[in-house]
């Protein structure tokens, strides 16, 4: 059995900030140790809302990849690529578009939300409506089992599952499917075939996920069972036909709420960010100017950490002792605000130092980044082509 693939994408929106680091990148760095991972720059997705201003995309893509590398994403472990360098995504998107009911797209919650949020822009376009389907193609083309995303993206993963199910249902019945299932069952041997029958009943009557897992283990016991037979048996068990596209699961990133410089969530649109590799002088300066408890007008006024955005940063960056020092010193006016900010400044600079170091070779020689992207895109393309061969075959568009 192969390890489940992890896939995630990010739009190239310019420099990433510490919110991205705590919310997403740290998670990617962890996942790359445990799974085969694919991380990509969703440049076509950027076009769905930025079609009128595409010129910054290539530069933003490169900067973003440098930020990934700076954060510790390792191109020897994970495959890093650019969506538009794997044009098979577009082919799958097109083929899926033929069988996607319009209503499904119109009902994706981000569709109306985003249109309202970006009111100044004309987003009544074909591409914008189809963007969750493009995302589904991104995921399904790698048969990714796990997709790390934030909460806002969960409906898109659910949508991708529905698309996979519909595709398998429509095209998963190869000619002679039933006979091929019978042959595969013979290969399992009578005893295992009986057990398989029981598991199938369990699954179909009660939808028990455990039954699928048990069946997988059963297949593992038969080393000469071909990949195709395995898929057929899975499809027969689930009642969907052959499983050509794999239903992905969302890997919900625990919402690490990274506070920004004003106490709101750190976000580019609030202008309250510290970028991943921001230089030390600028970080220090921003922190020093950061607002504190508004009730603490004079140094001699006591303050309340709960009303202070700096306290939120202490919760990310400071240890127990330091936090006790803040609580006590703030409420008794024993410490000044600049004094209180210093451990946070130190903590951020300490966190950023290895990132700046890791980024340096790529800033010195951007060709290194281009090589990583070219190499990763080549590897991704190889995987994507494999799926597309089977997809074309399932639809019957495989010309000799
Ligand atoms: N839609 C995602 C976002 O806006 C980016 C994205 C595109 C993505 N394709 C993906 C994420 C595939 C995960 C998997 O953040
Ligand atoms: Fe905020 Fe610290 Fe000043 Fe208290 S002492 S108001 S926690 S910056």
Short mmCIF file of C-alpha atoms and ligand atoms in Angstrom, two decimals:
data_model
loop_
_atom_site.label_atom_id
_atom_site.label_comp_id
_atom_site.label_asym_id
_atom_site.label_seq_id
_atom_site.Cartn_x
_atom_site.Cartn_y
_atom_site.Cartn_z
CA UNK A 1 0.00 0.00 0.00
CA UNK A 2 1.34 3.43 -0.88
CA UNK A 3 1.43 6.27 1.61
CA UNK A 4 -1.30 8.81 1.20
CA UNK A 5 -0.31 11.91 -0.71
CA UNK A 6 -0.67 15.37 0.77
CA UNK A 7 -1.32 18.30 -1.53
CA UNK A 8 -1.84 21.97 -0.91
CA UNK A 9 -1.71 25.15 -2.91
CA UNK A 10 -1.37 28.84 -2.22
CA UNK A 11 -2.12 31.82 -4.38
CA UNK A 12 0.89 34.01 -5.10
CA UNK A 13 -0.14 37.12 -3.23
CA UNK A 14 3.27 38.62 -2.50
CA UNK A 15 5.39 38.32 0.60
CA UNK A 16 4.09 35.95 3.20
CA UNK A 17 3.82 37.08 6.80
CA UNK A 18 4.13 35.50 10.23
CA UNK A 19 0.44 34.62 10.14
CA UNK A 20 1.14 32.34 7.17
CA UNK A 21 4.10 30.89 9.01
CA UNK A 22 2.18 29.99 12.18
CA UNK A 23 -1.02 29.10 10.36
CA UNK A 24 0.19 27.13 7.35
CA UNK A 25 3.90 26.75 6.74
CA UNK A 26 4.85 25.23 10.08
CA UNK A 27 2.24 22.61 9.36
CA UNK A 28 3.67 21.91 5.90
CA UNK A 29 7.13 21.53 7.35
CA UNK A 30 5.80 18.92 9.76
CA UNK A 31 3.78 17.09 7.12
CA UNK A 32 6.74 16.75 4.76
CA UNK A 33 8.39 14.47 7.34
CA UNK A 34 5.42 12.13 7.41
CA UNK A 35 3.93 12.02 3.92
CA UNK A 36 4.86 12.44 0.30
CA UNK A 37 3.89 16.09 -0.10
CA UNK A 38 3.14 18.31 -3.08
CA UNK A 39 2.95 22.06 -2.57
CA UNK A 40 2.15 24.35 -5.45
CA UNK A 41 1.80 27.95 -6.47
CA UNK A 42 -1.81 28.41 -7.59
CA UNK A 43 -1.06 30.99 -10.28
CA UNK A 44 -4.12 30.26 -12.39
CA UNK A 45 -6.22 30.73 -9.27
CA UNK A 46 -4.71 34.19 -8.88
CA UNK A 47 -6.04 34.98 -12.35
CA UNK A 48 -9.62 34.18 -11.34
CA UNK A 49 -9.73 37.42 -9.36
CA UNK A 50 -6.75 39.23 -10.84
CA UNK A 51 -7.32 38.78 -14.57
CA UNK A 52 -7.10 42.53 -15.08
CA UNK A 53 -3.68 42.81 -13.45
CA UNK A 54 -1.64 39.66 -14.08
CA UNK A 55 1.84 41.15 -14.38
CA UNK A 56 3.00 40.68 -10.82
CA UNK A 57 2.17 36.98 -10.68
CA UNK A 58 5.48 35.51 -11.81
CA UNK A 59 7.51 37.63 -9.40
CA UNK A 60 5.10 36.96 -6.56
CA UNK A 61 5.30 33.24 -7.27
CA UNK A 62 9.08 33.25 -6.98
CA UNK A 63 9.03 35.34 -3.79
CA UNK A 64 6.48 33.01 -2.29
CA UNK A 65 8.54 29.93 -3.02
CA UNK A 66 11.52 31.64 -1.37
CA UNK A 67 9.32 32.19 1.68
CA UNK A 68 8.39 28.50 1.70
CA UNK A 69 12.04 27.54 1.54
CA UNK A 70 12.86 30.07 4.22
CA UNK A 71 10.24 28.53 6.49
CA UNK A 72 11.88 25.14 6.11
CA UNK A 73 9.93 23.49 3.33
CA UNK A 74 12.53 21.13 1.90
CA UNK A 75 12.58 20.51 -1.86
CA UNK A 76 14.36 17.20 -1.28
CA UNK A 77 11.39 15.97 0.69
CA UNK A 78 8.43 17.76 -0.84
CA UNK A 79 7.63 18.47 -4.48
CA UNK A 80 7.29 22.22 -5.07
CA UNK A 81 5.73 23.29 -8.32
CA UNK A 82 3.76 25.88 -10.23
CA UNK A 83 0.25 25.05 -11.38
CA UNK A 84 0.54 26.53 -14.89
CA UNK A 85 3.66 24.44 -15.51
CA UNK A 86 1.48 21.34 -15.27
CA UNK A 87 -1.10 22.04 -17.98
CA UNK A 88 -2.77 18.69 -17.28
CA UNK A 89 -4.64 20.50 -14.49
CA UNK A 90 -6.42 22.46 -17.21
CA UNK A 91 -7.28 19.35 -19.16
CA UNK A 92 -8.80 17.65 -16.13
CA UNK A 93 -10.65 20.84 -15.26
CA UNK A 94 -12.14 20.91 -18.74
CA UNK A 95 -13.19 17.27 -18.71
CA UNK A 96 -14.73 17.61 -15.25
CA UNK A 97 -16.56 20.76 -16.35
CA UNK A 98 -18.62 18.64 -18.76
CA UNK A 99 -20.20 16.71 -15.90
CA UNK A 100 -20.40 19.42 -13.25
CA UNK A 101 -23.90 20.72 -12.61
CA UNK A 102 -23.96 24.52 -12.56
CA UNK A 103 -25.99 24.47 -9.37
CA UNK A 104 -23.17 22.74 -7.51
CA UNK A 105 -20.83 25.61 -8.33
CA UNK A 106 -23.35 28.32 -7.55
CA UNK A 107 -23.96 26.76 -4.16
CA UNK A 108 -20.31 26.77 -3.05
CA UNK A 109 -20.44 29.26 -0.16
CA UNK A 110 -17.27 31.15 -1.17
CA UNK A 111 -18.83 32.06 -4.52
CA UNK A 112 -21.34 34.64 -3.28
CA UNK A 113 -19.17 35.64 -0.28
CA UNK A 114 -16.17 36.52 -2.39
CA UNK A 115 -18.25 38.31 -4.99
CA UNK A 116 -19.67 40.49 -2.25
CA UNK A 117 -16.31 41.00 -0.61
CA UNK A 118 -14.67 42.06 -3.87
CA UNK A 119 -17.60 44.16 -4.95
CA UNK A 120 -15.50 46.64 -6.88
CA UNK A 121 -14.51 43.90 -9.30
CA UNK A 122 -16.56 42.21 -11.97
CA UNK A 123 -16.46 38.61 -10.85
CA UNK A 124 -19.40 37.37 -12.84
CA UNK A 125 -16.95 35.47 -14.99
CA UNK A 126 -16.83 31.89 -16.14
CA UNK A 127 -13.42 31.36 -14.54
CA UNK A 128 -14.46 32.68 -11.17
CA UNK A 129 -17.54 30.49 -11.02
CA UNK A 130 -15.43 27.50 -12.03
CA UNK A 131 -12.66 28.14 -9.55
CA UNK A 132 -13.68 25.42 -7.05
CA UNK A 133 -13.69 22.99 -9.97
CA UNK A 134 -10.16 24.02 -10.91
CA UNK A 135 -9.25 23.39 -7.29
CA UNK A 136 -10.92 19.97 -7.49
CA UNK A 137 -8.82 19.19 -10.57
CA UNK A 138 -5.66 20.30 -8.69
CA UNK A 139 -6.42 17.81 -5.97
CA UNK A 140 -7.85 14.90 -7.93
CA UNK A 141 -5.09 14.86 -10.53
CA UNK A 142 -2.63 13.76 -7.79
CA UNK A 143 -5.08 11.42 -6.09
CA UNK A 144 -4.28 13.32 -2.93
CA UNK A 145 -5.79 11.73 0.14
CA UNK A 146 -5.13 14.67 2.42
CA UNK A 147 -5.42 18.36 1.75
CA UNK A 148 -4.27 20.70 4.52
CA UNK A 149 -6.44 23.81 4.37
CA UNK A 150 -7.97 26.44 6.58
CA UNK A 151 -11.59 26.33 7.58
CA UNK A 152 -12.71 28.62 4.74
CA UNK A 153 -11.58 26.01 2.20
CA UNK A 154 -13.40 23.02 3.66
CA UNK A 155 -16.42 23.42 1.34
CA UNK A 156 -14.03 23.19 -1.61
CA UNK A 157 -12.68 19.87 -0.39
CA UNK A 158 -16.20 18.59 0.12
CA UNK A 159 -17.00 19.75 -3.42
CA UNK A 160 -13.94 17.87 -4.73
CA UNK A 161 -15.19 14.72 -3.05
CA UNK A 162 -18.54 15.05 -4.74
CA UNK A 163 -16.90 15.57 -8.11
CA UNK A 164 -14.72 12.47 -7.62
CA UNK A 165 -17.75 10.44 -6.66
CA UNK A 166 -19.71 11.64 -9.65
CA UNK A 167 -16.84 10.92 -12.01
CA UNK A 168 -16.35 7.41 -10.63
CA UNK A 169 -20.05 6.78 -10.81
CA UNK A 170 -20.29 7.92 -14.43
CA UNK A 171 -17.10 6.44 -15.82
CA UNK A 172 -15.95 3.88 -13.29
CA UNK A 173 -17.81 1.05 -14.90
CA UNK A 174 -15.37 -0.26 -17.43
CA UNK A 175 -16.79 -2.75 -19.92
CA UNK A 176 -16.97 -6.14 -18.26
CA UNK A 177 -16.63 -4.69 -14.75
CA UNK A 178 -18.68 -7.43 -13.09
CA UNK A 179 -16.67 -10.24 -14.70
CA UNK A 180 -13.43 -8.55 -13.77
CA UNK A 181 -14.59 -8.26 -10.17
CA UNK A 182 -15.39 -11.98 -10.13
CA UNK A 183 -11.93 -12.78 -11.45
CA UNK A 184 -10.31 -10.55 -8.85
CA UNK A 185 -12.33 -12.32 -6.17
CA UNK A 186 -11.03 -15.68 -7.35
CA UNK A 187 -7.54 -14.32 -6.98
CA UNK A 188 -8.29 -13.44 -3.35
CA UNK A 189 -9.07 -17.10 -2.59
CA UNK A 190 -12.33 -18.47 -1.24
CA UNK A 191 -11.81 -17.59 2.40
CA UNK A 192 -10.78 -14.01 1.79
CA UNK A 193 -13.50 -13.59 -0.81
CA UNK A 194 -16.08 -14.59 1.80
CA UNK A 195 -14.62 -12.09 4.26
CA UNK A 196 -14.66 -9.44 1.54
CA UNK A 197 -18.36 -10.16 0.96
CA UNK A 198 -19.07 -9.57 4.65
CA UNK A 199 -17.14 -6.33 4.68
CA UNK A 200 -19.00 -5.15 1.60
CA UNK A 201 -22.31 -5.81 3.31
CA UNK A 202 -21.14 -3.91 6.39
CA UNK A 203 -20.08 -0.98 4.33
CA UNK A 204 -23.16 -0.81 2.19
CA UNK A 205 -25.56 -1.23 5.09
CA UNK A 206 -23.83 0.91 7.66
CA UNK A 207 -21.30 2.98 5.76
CA UNK A 208 -18.54 1.83 8.09
CA UNK A 209 -15.22 3.37 7.10
CA UNK A 210 -13.53 0.60 9.10
CA UNK A 211 -14.82 -1.93 6.57
CA UNK A 212 -12.86 -0.23 3.81
CA UNK A 213 -9.73 -0.23 5.90
CA UNK A 214 -10.19 -3.89 6.78
CA UNK A 215 -10.62 -4.71 3.08
CA UNK A 216 -7.41 -2.85 2.27
CA UNK A 217 -5.57 -5.01 4.80
CA UNK A 218 -7.15 -8.08 3.26
CA UNK A 219 -5.80 -7.03 -0.16
CA UNK A 220 -2.36 -6.47 1.35
CA UNK A 221 -2.29 -10.18 2.14
CA UNK A 222 -2.36 -10.98 -1.57
CA UNK A 223 0.86 -9.57 -2.98
CA UNK A 224 0.19 -10.48 -6.61
CA UNK A 225 -3.16 -8.68 -6.67
CA UNK A 226 -2.72 -6.00 -9.34
CA UNK A 227 -3.37 -2.35 -8.72
CA UNK A 228 -6.27 -2.45 -11.18
CA UNK A 229 -7.90 -5.40 -9.42
CA UNK A 230 -7.52 -3.70 -6.11
CA UNK A 231 -9.26 -0.62 -7.43
CA UNK A 232 -12.07 -2.72 -8.88
CA UNK A 233 -12.61 -4.47 -5.57
CA UNK A 234 -12.66 -1.13 -3.76
CA UNK A 235 -15.15 0.23 -6.26
CA UNK A 236 -17.34 -2.86 -5.95
CA UNK A 237 -17.23 -2.62 -2.16
CA UNK A 238 -18.27 1.03 -2.15
CA UNK A 239 -20.77 0.51 -4.90
CA UNK A 240 -19.26 3.21 -7.09
CA UNK A 241 -17.59 1.15 -9.77
CA UNK A 242 -13.87 1.42 -10.30
CA UNK A 243 -12.29 4.11 -8.21
CA UNK A 244 -10.50 6.23 -10.78
CA UNK A 245 -10.41 9.46 -8.84
CA UNK A 246 -9.74 9.34 -5.12
CA UNK A 247 -11.96 11.25 -2.72
CA UNK A 248 -9.73 13.60 -0.74
CA UNK A 249 -10.11 14.52 2.92
CA UNK A 250 -9.54 17.94 4.43
CA UNK A 251 -6.70 18.07 6.91
CA UNK A 252 -7.95 20.95 8.95
CA UNK A 253 -5.13 23.19 10.03
CA UNK A 254 -5.78 24.02 13.67
CA UNK A 255 -6.58 27.72 13.42
CA UNK A 256 -3.47 29.19 14.98
CA UNK A 257 -4.82 32.68 15.39
CA UNK A 258 -1.78 34.81 14.87
CA UNK A 259 -2.46 38.30 16.16
CA UNK A 260 -1.34 41.23 14.06
CA UNK A 261 0.10 44.55 15.18
CA UNK A 262 -3.33 45.89 16.10
CA UNK A 263 -4.69 42.83 17.89
CA UNK A 264 -6.85 41.75 14.95
CA UNK A 265 -5.92 38.59 13.08
CA UNK A 266 -2.74 39.19 11.06
CA UNK A 267 -3.76 39.81 7.49
CA UNK A 268 -2.45 41.78 4.55
CA UNK A 269 -5.81 43.46 4.08
CA UNK A 270 -5.66 44.91 7.61
CA UNK A 271 -2.14 46.28 7.08
CA UNK A 272 -1.05 44.79 10.40
CA UNK A 273 1.55 42.29 9.30
CA UNK A 274 5.18 41.45 9.85
CA UNK A 275 6.57 39.67 6.83
CA UNK A 276 8.46 36.43 7.16
CA UNK A 277 11.84 37.91 6.38
CA UNK A 278 11.26 41.52 7.37
CA UNK A 279 14.50 43.21 8.37
CA UNK A 280 15.28 43.58 12.04
CA UNK A 281 15.12 47.38 12.14
CA UNK A 282 11.66 47.42 10.63
CA UNK A 283 10.38 44.71 13.00
CA UNK A 284 11.73 46.63 15.99
CA UNK A 285 10.25 49.84 14.76
CA UNK A 286 6.81 48.35 14.14
CA UNK A 287 6.72 46.74 17.55
CA UNK A 288 7.79 49.92 19.30
CA UNK A 289 5.01 51.83 17.62
CA UNK A 290 2.45 49.18 18.35
CA UNK A 291 -0.58 50.38 20.33
CA UNK A 292 -0.96 49.12 23.91
CA UNK A 293 -3.76 49.20 26.48
CA UNK A 294 -5.42 52.56 25.68
CA UNK A 295 -6.03 53.10 29.41
CA UNK A 296 -2.29 53.22 30.02
CA UNK A 297 -1.65 56.80 29.03
CA UNK A 298 1.20 57.58 31.37
CA UNK A 299 4.00 55.29 32.49
CA UNK A 300 2.61 55.46 36.02
CA UNK A 301 -0.88 54.27 34.96
CA UNK A 302 -1.46 50.57 35.59
CA UNK A 303 -2.58 48.58 32.57
CA UNK A 304 -4.57 45.47 31.75
CA UNK A 305 -2.88 42.92 29.46
CA UNK A 306 -6.26 41.60 28.32
CA UNK A 307 -6.88 44.96 26.66
CA UNK A 308 -3.50 45.05 24.97
CA UNK A 309 -2.48 43.57 21.61
CA UNK A 310 1.12 43.19 22.81
CA UNK A 311 -0.09 40.67 25.38
CA UNK A 312 -1.48 38.53 22.55
CA UNK A 313 1.97 38.40 21.03
CA UNK A 314 3.43 37.39 24.38
CA UNK A 315 1.09 34.43 24.26
CA UNK A 316 2.76 33.32 21.04
CA UNK A 317 6.36 34.19 21.82
CA UNK A 318 6.97 34.23 25.58
CA UNK A 319 7.46 31.53 28.16
CA UNK A 320 5.60 31.13 31.42
CA UNK A 321 8.04 33.26 33.46
CA UNK A 322 8.01 36.13 31.05
CA UNK A 323 4.23 36.10 30.87
CA UNK A 324 3.99 36.25 34.66
CA UNK A 325 6.40 39.19 34.61
CA UNK A 326 4.15 41.00 32.10
CA UNK A 327 0.95 40.35 34.03
CA UNK A 328 2.40 41.52 37.28
CA UNK A 329 4.42 44.43 35.90
CA UNK A 330 1.63 45.78 33.71
CA UNK A 331 -1.06 45.72 36.39
CA UNK A 332 1.21 47.35 38.96
CA UNK A 333 2.74 49.82 36.50
CA UNK A 334 6.03 48.20 37.48
CA UNK A 335 7.21 47.93 33.88
CA UNK A 336 6.92 50.29 30.97
CA UNK A 337 5.40 49.30 27.66
CA UNK A 338 8.66 49.52 25.73
CA UNK A 339 10.27 47.27 28.29
CA UNK A 340 7.35 44.87 27.97
CA UNK A 341 7.67 44.76 24.18
CA UNK A 342 11.36 43.84 24.17
CA UNK A 343 10.94 40.08 24.78
CA UNK A 344 8.42 39.97 21.92
CA UNK A 345 10.83 41.79 19.63
CA UNK A 346 13.57 39.36 20.64
CA UNK A 347 11.28 36.37 20.13
CA UNK A 348 10.26 37.43 16.63
CA UNK A 349 13.81 38.19 15.59
CA UNK A 350 14.95 34.82 16.93
CA UNK A 351 12.24 33.08 14.95
CA UNK A 352 13.12 34.96 11.78
CA UNK A 353 16.86 34.51 11.92
CA UNK A 354 17.03 30.98 10.48
CA UNK A 355 14.47 31.98 7.86
CA UNK A 356 16.59 34.87 6.66
CA UNK A 357 19.58 32.57 6.59
CA UNK A 358 17.82 29.89 4.59
CA UNK A 359 16.52 32.44 2.09
CA UNK A 360 19.88 34.09 1.44
CA UNK A 361 21.32 31.68 -1.14
CA UNK A 362 18.11 31.97 -3.17
CA UNK A 363 18.17 35.74 -3.05
CA UNK A 364 21.81 35.68 -4.15
CA UNK A 365 21.05 33.35 -7.03
CA UNK A 366 17.39 33.27 -8.09
CA UNK A 367 18.23 30.60 -10.66
CA UNK A 368 18.30 28.14 -7.76
CA UNK A 369 14.62 28.85 -7.17
CA UNK A 370 13.81 28.43 -10.85
CA UNK A 371 15.60 25.08 -10.80
CA UNK A 372 13.61 23.88 -7.80
CA UNK A 373 10.38 24.90 -9.53
CA UNK A 374 11.39 23.30 -12.83
CA UNK A 375 12.40 20.09 -11.13
CA UNK A 376 9.28 19.91 -8.95
CA UNK A 377 6.99 20.77 -11.85
CA UNK A 378 8.56 17.97 -13.88
CA UNK A 379 7.91 15.48 -11.11
CA UNK A 380 4.37 16.71 -10.58
CA UNK A 381 3.71 16.51 -14.29
CA UNK A 382 4.79 12.91 -14.37
CA UNK A 383 2.19 12.05 -11.71
CA UNK A 384 -0.48 14.16 -13.39
CA UNK A 385 0.07 12.45 -16.73
CA UNK A 386 -0.42 9.05 -15.17
CA UNK A 387 -3.84 10.04 -13.83
CA UNK A 388 -4.82 11.68 -17.09
CA UNK A 389 -4.07 8.50 -19.03
CA UNK A 390 -6.56 6.65 -16.86
CA UNK A 391 -9.07 9.47 -16.97
CA UNK A 392 -9.03 9.59 -20.77
CA UNK A 393 -9.32 5.83 -20.89
CA UNK A 394 -12.27 5.82 -18.51
CA UNK A 395 -14.09 8.38 -20.63
CA UNK A 396 -13.14 6.52 -23.78
CA UNK A 397 -11.01 9.27 -25.27
CA UNK A 398 -7.86 7.24 -25.55
CA UNK A 399 -6.92 7.29 -29.21
CA UNK A 400 -4.35 4.83 -30.41
N1 LIG B 1 -8.14 27.93 -3.17
C1 LIG B 1 -7.00 27.93 -2.30
C2 LIG B 1 -6.92 29.30 -1.60
O1 LIG B 1 -7.43 30.28 -2.12
C3 LIG B 1 -5.72 27.66 -3.02
C4 LIG B 1 -5.76 26.36 -3.73
C5 LIG B 1 -5.91 26.16 -5.06
C6 LIG B 1 -5.66 25.07 -3.13
N2 LIG B 1 -5.90 24.84 -5.36
C7 LIG B 1 -5.75 24.15 -4.19
C8 LIG B 1 -5.52 24.61 -1.82
C9 LIG B 1 -5.71 22.77 -3.97
C10 LIG B 1 -5.49 23.24 -1.59
C11 LIG B 1 -5.58 22.34 -2.66
O2 LIG B 1 -6.32 29.37 -0.55
FE1 LIG B 2 0.54 46.10 27.02
FE2 LIG B 2 2.78 45.34 28.16
FE3 LIG B 2 2.10 47.92 28.15
FE4 LIG B 2 0.76 46.20 29.64
S1 LIG B 2 2.90 46.77 29.87
S2 LIG B 2 -0.12 47.75 28.32
S3 LIG B 2 0.80 44.36 28.37
S4 LIG B 2 2.59 46.66 26.38
#
